[in-house]
Coordinates of C-alpha atoms in Angstrom, one line a residue:
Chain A
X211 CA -7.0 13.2 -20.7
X212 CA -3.9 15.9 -20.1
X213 CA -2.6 15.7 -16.9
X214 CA -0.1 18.6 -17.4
X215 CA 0.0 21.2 -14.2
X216 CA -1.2 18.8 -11.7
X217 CA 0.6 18.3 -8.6
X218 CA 2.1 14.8 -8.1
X219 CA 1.2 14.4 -4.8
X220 CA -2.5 14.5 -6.2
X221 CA -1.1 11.8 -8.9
X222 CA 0.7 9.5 -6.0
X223 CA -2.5 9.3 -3.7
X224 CA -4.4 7.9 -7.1
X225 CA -1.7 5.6 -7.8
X226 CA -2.1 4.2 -4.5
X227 CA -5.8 3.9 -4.2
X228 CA -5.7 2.5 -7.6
X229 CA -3.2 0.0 -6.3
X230 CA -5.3 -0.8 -3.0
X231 CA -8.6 -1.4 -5.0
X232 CA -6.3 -4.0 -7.2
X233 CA -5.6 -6.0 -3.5
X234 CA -9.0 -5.4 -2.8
X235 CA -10.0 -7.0 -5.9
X236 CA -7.8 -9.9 -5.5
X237 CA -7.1 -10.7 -1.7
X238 CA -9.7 -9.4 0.1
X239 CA -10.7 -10.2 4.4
X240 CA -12.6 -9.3 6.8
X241 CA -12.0 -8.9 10.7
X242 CA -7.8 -8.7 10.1
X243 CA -6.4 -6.0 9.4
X244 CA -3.4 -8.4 7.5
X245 CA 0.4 -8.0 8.9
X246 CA 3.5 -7.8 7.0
X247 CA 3.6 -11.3 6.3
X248 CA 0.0 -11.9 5.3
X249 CA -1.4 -12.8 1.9
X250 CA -4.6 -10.8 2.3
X251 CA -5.6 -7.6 3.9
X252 CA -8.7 -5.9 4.9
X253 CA -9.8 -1.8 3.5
X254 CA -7.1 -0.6 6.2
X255 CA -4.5 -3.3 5.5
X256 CA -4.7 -2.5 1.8
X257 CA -4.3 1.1 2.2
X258 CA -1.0 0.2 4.3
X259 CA 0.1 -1.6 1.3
X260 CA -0.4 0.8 -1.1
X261 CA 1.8 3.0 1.2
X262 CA 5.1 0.6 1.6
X263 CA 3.4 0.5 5.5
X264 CA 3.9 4.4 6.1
X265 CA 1.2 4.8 8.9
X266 CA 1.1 8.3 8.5
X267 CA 0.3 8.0 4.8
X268 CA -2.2 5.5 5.1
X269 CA -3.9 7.4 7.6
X270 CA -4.5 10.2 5.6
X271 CA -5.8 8.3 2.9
X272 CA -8.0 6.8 5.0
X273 CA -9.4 9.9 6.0
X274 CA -9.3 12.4 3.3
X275 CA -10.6 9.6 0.0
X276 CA -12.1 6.5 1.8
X277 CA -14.1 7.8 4.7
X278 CA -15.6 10.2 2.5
X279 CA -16.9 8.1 0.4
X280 CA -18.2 6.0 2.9
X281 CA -22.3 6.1 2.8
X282 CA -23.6 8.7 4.8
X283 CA -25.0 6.1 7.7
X284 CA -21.5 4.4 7.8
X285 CA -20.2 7.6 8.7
X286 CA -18.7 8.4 13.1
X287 CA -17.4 11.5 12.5
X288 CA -15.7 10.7 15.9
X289 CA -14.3 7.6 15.1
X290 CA -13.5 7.6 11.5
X291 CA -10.9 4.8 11.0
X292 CA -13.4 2.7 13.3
X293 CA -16.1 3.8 10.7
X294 CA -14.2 2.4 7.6
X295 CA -13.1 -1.6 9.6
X296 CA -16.9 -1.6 10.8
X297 CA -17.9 -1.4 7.0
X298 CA -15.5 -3.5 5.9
X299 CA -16.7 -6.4 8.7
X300 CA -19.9 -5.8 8.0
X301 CA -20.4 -6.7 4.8
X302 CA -18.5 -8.5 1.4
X303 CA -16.0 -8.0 -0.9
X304 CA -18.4 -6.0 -3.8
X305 CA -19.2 -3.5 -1.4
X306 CA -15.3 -2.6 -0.6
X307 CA -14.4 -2.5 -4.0
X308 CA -17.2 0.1 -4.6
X309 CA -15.9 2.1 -1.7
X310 CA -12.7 2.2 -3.1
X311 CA -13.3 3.2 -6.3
X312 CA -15.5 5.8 -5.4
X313 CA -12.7 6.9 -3.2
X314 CA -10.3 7.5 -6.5
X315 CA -13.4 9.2 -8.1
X316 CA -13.3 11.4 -5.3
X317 CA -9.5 11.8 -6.4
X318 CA -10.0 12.2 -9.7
X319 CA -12.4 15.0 -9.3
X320 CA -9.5 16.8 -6.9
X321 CA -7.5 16.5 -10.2
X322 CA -9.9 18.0 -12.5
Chain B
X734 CA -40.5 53.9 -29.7
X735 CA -40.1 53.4 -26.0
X736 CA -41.4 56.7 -24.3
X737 CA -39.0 57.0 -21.5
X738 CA -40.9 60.4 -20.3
X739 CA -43.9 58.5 -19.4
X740 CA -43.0 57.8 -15.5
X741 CA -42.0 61.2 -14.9
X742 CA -45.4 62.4 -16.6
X743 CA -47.4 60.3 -14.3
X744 CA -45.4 61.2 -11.0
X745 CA -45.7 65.1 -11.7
X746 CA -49.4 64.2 -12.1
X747 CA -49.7 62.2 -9.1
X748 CA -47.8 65.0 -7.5
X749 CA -50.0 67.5 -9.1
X750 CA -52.8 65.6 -7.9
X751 CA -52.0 65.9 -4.3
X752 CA -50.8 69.2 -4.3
X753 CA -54.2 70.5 -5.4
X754 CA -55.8 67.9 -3.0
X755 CA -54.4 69.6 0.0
X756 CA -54.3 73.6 -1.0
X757 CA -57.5 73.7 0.5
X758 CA -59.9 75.0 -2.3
X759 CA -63.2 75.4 -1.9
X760 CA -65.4 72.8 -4.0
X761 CA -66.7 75.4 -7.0
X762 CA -63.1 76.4 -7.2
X763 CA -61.8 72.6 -7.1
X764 CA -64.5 71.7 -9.7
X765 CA -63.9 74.8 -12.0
X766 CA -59.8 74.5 -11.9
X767 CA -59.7 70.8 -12.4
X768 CA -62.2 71.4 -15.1
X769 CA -60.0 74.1 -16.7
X770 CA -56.8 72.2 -16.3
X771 CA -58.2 68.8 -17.8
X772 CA -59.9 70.3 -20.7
X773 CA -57.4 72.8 -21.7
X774 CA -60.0 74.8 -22.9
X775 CA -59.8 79.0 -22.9
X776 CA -61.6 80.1 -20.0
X777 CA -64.6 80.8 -22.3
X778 CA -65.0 77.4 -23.1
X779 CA -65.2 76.6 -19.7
X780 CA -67.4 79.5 -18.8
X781 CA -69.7 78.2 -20.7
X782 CA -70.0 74.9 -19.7
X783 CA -70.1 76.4 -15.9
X784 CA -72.6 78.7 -16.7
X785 CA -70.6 81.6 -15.7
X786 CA -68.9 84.4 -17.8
X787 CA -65.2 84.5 -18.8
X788 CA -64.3 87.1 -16.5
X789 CA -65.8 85.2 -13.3
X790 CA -64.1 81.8 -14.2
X791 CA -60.9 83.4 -14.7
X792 CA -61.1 84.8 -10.9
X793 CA -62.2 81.4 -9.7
X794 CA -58.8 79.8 -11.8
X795 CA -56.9 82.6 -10.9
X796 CA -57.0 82.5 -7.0
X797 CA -57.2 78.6 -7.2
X798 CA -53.9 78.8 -9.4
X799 CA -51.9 80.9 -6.0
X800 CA -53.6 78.8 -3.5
X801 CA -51.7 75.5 -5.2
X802 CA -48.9 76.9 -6.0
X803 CA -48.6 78.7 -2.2
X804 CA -49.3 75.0 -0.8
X805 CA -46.7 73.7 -3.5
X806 CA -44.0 75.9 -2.0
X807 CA -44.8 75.5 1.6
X808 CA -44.0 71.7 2.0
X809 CA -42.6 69.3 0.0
X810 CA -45.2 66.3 -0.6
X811 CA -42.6 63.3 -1.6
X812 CA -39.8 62.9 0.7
X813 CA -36.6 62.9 -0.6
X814 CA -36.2 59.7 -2.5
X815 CA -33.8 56.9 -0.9
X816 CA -30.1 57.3 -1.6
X817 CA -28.9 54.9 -3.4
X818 CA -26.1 52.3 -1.8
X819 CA -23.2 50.8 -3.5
X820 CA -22.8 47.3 -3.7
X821 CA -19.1 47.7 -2.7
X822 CA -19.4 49.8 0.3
X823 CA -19.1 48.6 3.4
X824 CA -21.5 48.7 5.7
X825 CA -21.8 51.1 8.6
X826 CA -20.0 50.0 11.7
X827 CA -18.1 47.3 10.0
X828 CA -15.0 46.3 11.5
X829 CA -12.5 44.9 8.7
X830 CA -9.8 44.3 11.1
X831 CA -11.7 42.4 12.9
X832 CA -13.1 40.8 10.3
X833 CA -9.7 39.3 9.1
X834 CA -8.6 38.4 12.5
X835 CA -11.8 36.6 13.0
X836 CA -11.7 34.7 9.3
X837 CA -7.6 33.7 10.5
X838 CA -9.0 32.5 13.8
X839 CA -11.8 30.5 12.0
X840 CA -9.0 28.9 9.7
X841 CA -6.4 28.6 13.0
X842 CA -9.3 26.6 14.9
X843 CA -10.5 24.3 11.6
X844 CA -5.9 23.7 11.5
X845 CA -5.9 22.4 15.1
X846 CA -9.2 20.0 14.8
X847 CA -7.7 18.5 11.7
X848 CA -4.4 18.2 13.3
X849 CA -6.5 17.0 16.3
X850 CA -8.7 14.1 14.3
X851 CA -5.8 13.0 12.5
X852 CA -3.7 12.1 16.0
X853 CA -6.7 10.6 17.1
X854 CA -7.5 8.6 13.9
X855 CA -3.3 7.5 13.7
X856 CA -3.2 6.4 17.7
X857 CA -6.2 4.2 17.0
X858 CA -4.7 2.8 14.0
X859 CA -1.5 1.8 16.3
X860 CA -3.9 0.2 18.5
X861 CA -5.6 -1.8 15.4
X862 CA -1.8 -3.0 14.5
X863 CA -0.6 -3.6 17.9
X864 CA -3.6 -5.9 18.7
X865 CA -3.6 -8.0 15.9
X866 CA 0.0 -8.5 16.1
X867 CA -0.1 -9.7 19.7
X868 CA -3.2 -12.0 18.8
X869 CA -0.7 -13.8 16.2
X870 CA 1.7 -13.9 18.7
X871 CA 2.6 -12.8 21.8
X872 CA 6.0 -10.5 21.7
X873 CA 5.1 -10.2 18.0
X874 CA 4.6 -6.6 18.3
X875 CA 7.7 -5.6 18.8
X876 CA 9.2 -7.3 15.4
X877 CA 6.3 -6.0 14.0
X878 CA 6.9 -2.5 15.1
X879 CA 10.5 -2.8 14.1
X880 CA 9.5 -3.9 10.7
X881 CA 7.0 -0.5 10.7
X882 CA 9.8 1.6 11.6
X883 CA 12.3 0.5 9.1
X884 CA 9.6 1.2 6.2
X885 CA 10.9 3.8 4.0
X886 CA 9.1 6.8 4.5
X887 CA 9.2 9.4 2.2
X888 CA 9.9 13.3 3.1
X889 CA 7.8 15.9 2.1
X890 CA 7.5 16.8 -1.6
X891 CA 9.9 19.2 -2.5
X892 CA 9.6 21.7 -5.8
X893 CA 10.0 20.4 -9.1
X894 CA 13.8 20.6 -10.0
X895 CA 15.0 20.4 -14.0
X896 CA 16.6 17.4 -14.5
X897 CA 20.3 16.9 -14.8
X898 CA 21.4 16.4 -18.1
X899 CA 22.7 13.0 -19.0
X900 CA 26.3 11.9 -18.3
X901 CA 28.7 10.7 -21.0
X902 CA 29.2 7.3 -19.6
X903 CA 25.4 6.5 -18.8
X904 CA 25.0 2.2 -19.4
X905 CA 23.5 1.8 -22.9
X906 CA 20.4 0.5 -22.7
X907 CA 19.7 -3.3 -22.9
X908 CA 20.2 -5.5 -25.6
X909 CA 16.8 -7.3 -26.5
X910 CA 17.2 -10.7 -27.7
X911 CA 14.0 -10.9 -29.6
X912 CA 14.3 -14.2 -30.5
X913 CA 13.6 -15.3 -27.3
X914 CA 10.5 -13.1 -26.7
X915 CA 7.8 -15.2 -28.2
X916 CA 4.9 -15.0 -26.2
X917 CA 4.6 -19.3 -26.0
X918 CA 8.4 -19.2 -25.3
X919 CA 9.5 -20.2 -21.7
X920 CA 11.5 -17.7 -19.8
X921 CA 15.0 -17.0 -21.0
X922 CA 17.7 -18.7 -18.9
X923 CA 19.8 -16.8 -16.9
X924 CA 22.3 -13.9 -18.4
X925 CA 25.6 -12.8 -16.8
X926 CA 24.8 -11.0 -13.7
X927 CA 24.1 -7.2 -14.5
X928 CA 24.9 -4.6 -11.9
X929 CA 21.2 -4.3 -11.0
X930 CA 20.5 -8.1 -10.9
X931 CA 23.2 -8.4 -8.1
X932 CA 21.9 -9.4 -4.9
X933 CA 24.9 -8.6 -2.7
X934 CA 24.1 -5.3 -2.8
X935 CA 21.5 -2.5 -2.9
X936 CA 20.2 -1.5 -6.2
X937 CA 20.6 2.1 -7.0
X938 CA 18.3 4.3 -8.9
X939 CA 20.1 4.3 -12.0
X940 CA 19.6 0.1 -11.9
X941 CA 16.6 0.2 -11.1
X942 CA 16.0 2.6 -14.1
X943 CA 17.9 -0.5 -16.1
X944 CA 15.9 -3.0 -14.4
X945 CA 12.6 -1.1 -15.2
X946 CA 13.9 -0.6 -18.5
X947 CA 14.2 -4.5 -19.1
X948 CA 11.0 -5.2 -17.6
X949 CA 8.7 -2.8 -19.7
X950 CA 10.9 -4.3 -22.8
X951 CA 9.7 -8.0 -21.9
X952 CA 6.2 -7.0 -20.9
X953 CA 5.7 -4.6 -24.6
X954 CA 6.9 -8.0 -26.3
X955 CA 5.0 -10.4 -24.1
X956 CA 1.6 -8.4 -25.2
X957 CA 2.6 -7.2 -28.7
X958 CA 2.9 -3.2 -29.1
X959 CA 0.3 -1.5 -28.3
X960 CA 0.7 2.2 -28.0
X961 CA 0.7 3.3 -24.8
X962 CA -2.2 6.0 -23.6
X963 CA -0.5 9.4 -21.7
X964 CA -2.7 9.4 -18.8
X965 CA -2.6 7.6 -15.8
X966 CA -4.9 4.2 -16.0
X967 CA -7.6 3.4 -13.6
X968 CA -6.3 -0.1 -13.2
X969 CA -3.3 -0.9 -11.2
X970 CA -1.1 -3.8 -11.1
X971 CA 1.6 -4.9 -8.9
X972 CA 4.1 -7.7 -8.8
X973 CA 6.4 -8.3 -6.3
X974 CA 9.1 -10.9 -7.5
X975 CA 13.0 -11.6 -6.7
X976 CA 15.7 -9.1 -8.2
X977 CA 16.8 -11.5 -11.1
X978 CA 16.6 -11.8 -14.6
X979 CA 14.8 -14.9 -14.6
X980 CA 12.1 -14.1 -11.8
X981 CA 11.7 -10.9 -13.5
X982 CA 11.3 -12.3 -17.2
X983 CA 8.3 -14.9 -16.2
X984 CA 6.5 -12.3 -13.5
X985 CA 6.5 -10.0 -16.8
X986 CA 5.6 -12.4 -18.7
X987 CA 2.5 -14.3 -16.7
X988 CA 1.7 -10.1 -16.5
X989 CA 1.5 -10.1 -19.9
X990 CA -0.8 -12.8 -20.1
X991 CA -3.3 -11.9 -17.4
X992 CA -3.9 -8.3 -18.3
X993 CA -6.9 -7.7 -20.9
X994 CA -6.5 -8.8 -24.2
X995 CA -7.5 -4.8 -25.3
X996 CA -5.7 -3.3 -22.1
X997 CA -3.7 -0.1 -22.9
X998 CA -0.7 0.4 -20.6
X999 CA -0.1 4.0 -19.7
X1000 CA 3.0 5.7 -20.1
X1001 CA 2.4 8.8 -17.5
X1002 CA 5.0 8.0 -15.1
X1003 CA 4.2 7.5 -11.3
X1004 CA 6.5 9.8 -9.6
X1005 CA 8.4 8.0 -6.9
X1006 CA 8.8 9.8 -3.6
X1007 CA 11.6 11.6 -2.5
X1008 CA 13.9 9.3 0.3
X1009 CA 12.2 6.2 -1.7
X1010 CA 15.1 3.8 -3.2
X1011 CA 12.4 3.5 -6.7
X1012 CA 12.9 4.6 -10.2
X1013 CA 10.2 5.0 -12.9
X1014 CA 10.8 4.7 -16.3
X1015 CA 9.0 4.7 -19.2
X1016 CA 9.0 4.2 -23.1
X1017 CA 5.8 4.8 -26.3
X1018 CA 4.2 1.4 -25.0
X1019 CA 4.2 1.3 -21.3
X1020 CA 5.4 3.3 -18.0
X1021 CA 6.9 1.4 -14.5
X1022 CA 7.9 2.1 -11.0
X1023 CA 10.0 -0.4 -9.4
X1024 CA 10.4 -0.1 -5.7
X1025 CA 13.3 -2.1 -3.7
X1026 CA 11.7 -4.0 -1.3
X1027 CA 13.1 -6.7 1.6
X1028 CA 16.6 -5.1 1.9
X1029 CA 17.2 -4.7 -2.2
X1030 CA 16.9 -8.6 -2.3
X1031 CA 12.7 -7.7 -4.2
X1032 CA 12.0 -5.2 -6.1
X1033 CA 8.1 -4.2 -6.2
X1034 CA 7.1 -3.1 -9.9
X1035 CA 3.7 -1.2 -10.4
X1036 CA 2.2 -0.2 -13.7
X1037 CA -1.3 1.4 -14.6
X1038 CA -3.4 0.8 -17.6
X1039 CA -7.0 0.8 -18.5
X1040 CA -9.2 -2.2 -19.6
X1041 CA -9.8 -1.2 -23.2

């Protein structure tokens, strides 16, 4: 698959959803987000990881891959970061992992 | 044969048909005309049909004949048929100028609520931070909030410049001592300290090139070669170990061990952000960032393969 011509800001963001579904994977919680010094993280503390802790970054993962692919009932348009811990308290490990890969689906098909 | 003069056979009928409909004939005249006209007969034909002579049905056609054509000229039947419209015209009383300022205050508005949600979306994620690090410990916050502020962040991404080409006295690469790379092998003992194994000081780019250049080696011979796959993997893996030989040589090598037996690494590099201290590097069997972490005392390596 040729990934000549694309942009690698586009190839950075799937990089570091790839790498946040690996700690999801791995070390997975629920109810912390996960400091510097912590082992695991939750869907939020993972996405911080991916990003060397840029807020900034994180946050606009969060919002343009993961709450997207949130299901459509999990969704607060109003309160979209709140949206993405509630699911991630609410429920186990599987589901995060299938939220993040469908978030770098969601990236992938910004690449094609 | 397609007959395309059919249509405009039947609508000068039609129209014929109406015309004589309204020219106000009487009902012998009506009856002997459309007789006449239908049957295309010679008028004594149709005289004798009629039971009249040749002469008297000519009359009766004749003065039917100016009575239609007098109605035909007086008023047209059909009103004019509807002008056609181009596609590409624009509409009567449409504005373009205000169309466009409109469209640039739609995309203005849609700006400022993304710009809005994402303030919104970043405060609450201080809050999130702030409150777990004050539940660990009080005063924790602040350490915490130093820590967030020393992060490197990267600036924005800039446009692709060619790259430099190489200098005359650029290190050559590493030796690899292949003896020592069998994959049952312990790790090899420590070497003379390289410039980008030294802890007293930060690594720069060009060691972590080196370093990233001596990990990929270890990792290739840890697996056996496999060629590497040009795209970007959908599996990640990250290791974050101590900027030594050693450390490095057994993180690459318990890598090695727990990747899939059929995983291909990729060799599409993962570009590393501008204001980042990183390098990526890359050969035919694998590619590698390495990131240093912790004040240049860890590096954080990353590669991307997929499972078969």
């Amino acid at each position: 698959m040729p990934f000549d011509g694309i942009s690698e800001a586009l190839l950075t963001d799937m990089a570091r959803l790839r790498l946040a579904l690996d700690g999801v994977q791995t070390k997975w919680r629920a109810c912390k987000v996960g400091l510097d010094n912590d082992e695991s993280h939750c869907a939020i503390g993972w996405l911080l990881v991916a990003t060397d802790w840029d807020r900034d970054e994180a946050t606009r993962l969060a919002l343009e891959y993961v709450y997207p692919a949130l299901p459509e009932k999990a969704r607060n348009a109003d309160r979209r970061l709140s949206s993405i811990w509630e699911y991630n308290d609410g429920g186990g490990r599987k589901r995060i992992e299938r939220l993040f890969a469908d978030a770098v689906s969601l990236a992938e098909q910004r690449v094609r | 044969m397609i007959d395309w003069d059919f249509e405009a056979r039947l609508v000068d009928r039609i129209t014929a048909r109406e015309v004589i409909a309204r020219a106000g004939l009487t009902p012998r005249q009506l009856h002997v005309f459309c007789d006449w006209v239908r049957s295309n007969d010679t008028l004594k034909a149709v005289g004798e049909r009629e039971g009249l002579g040749k002469a008297r049905v000519g009359q009766i056609v004749d003065k039917a004949l100016r009575r239609v054509k007098a109605r035909a000229n007086a008023q047209p039947l059909a009103p004019d048929p509807p002008q056609r419209f181009s596609l590409r015209a624009t509409p009567p009383g449409f504005d373009k100028a205000e169309f466009l300022r409109h469209q640039q205050f739609l995309i203005e508005r849609r700006a400022i609520q993304a710009a809005a949600t994402f303030a919104r979306e970043r405060a609450e994620l201080d809050r999130l931070l702030a409150t777990e690090a004050e539940q660990k410990a009080p005063g924790n916050f602040d350490k915490f909030e130093a820590f967030l502020k020393s992060a490197v962040k990267p600036a924005p991404w800039p446009e692709p410049k060619p790259e430099p080409a190489p200098l005359a006295d650029e290190p050559a690469p590493l030796p690899i001592e292949w003896s020592m790379l069998e994959p049952s092998s312990p790790a090899p003992k420590s070497t003379p300290v390289e410039p980008w194994f030294d802890l007293s000081r930060l690594p720069t780019p060009k060691d972590l090139q080196a370093l990233a250049l001596y990990a990929i080696n270890y990792l290739v011979a840890s697996r056996g070669w496999w060629d590497g796959q040009n795209w970007l993997g959908t599996l990640a893996a990250h290791v974050v170990c101590t900027r030594t030989a050693d450390t490095i040589a057994a993180a690459m090598h318990r890598l090695a061990r727990e990747l899939p037996a059929k995983a291909r690494l990729s060799t599409q590099m993962i570009p590393v952000a501008p204001g980042m201290l990183g390098a990526s590097f890359a050969t035919g069997g694998a590619a590698m960032r390495v990131v240093s972490v912790h004040e240049g005392k860890a590096v954080s390596i990353e590669i991307t393969y997929d499972a078969q």
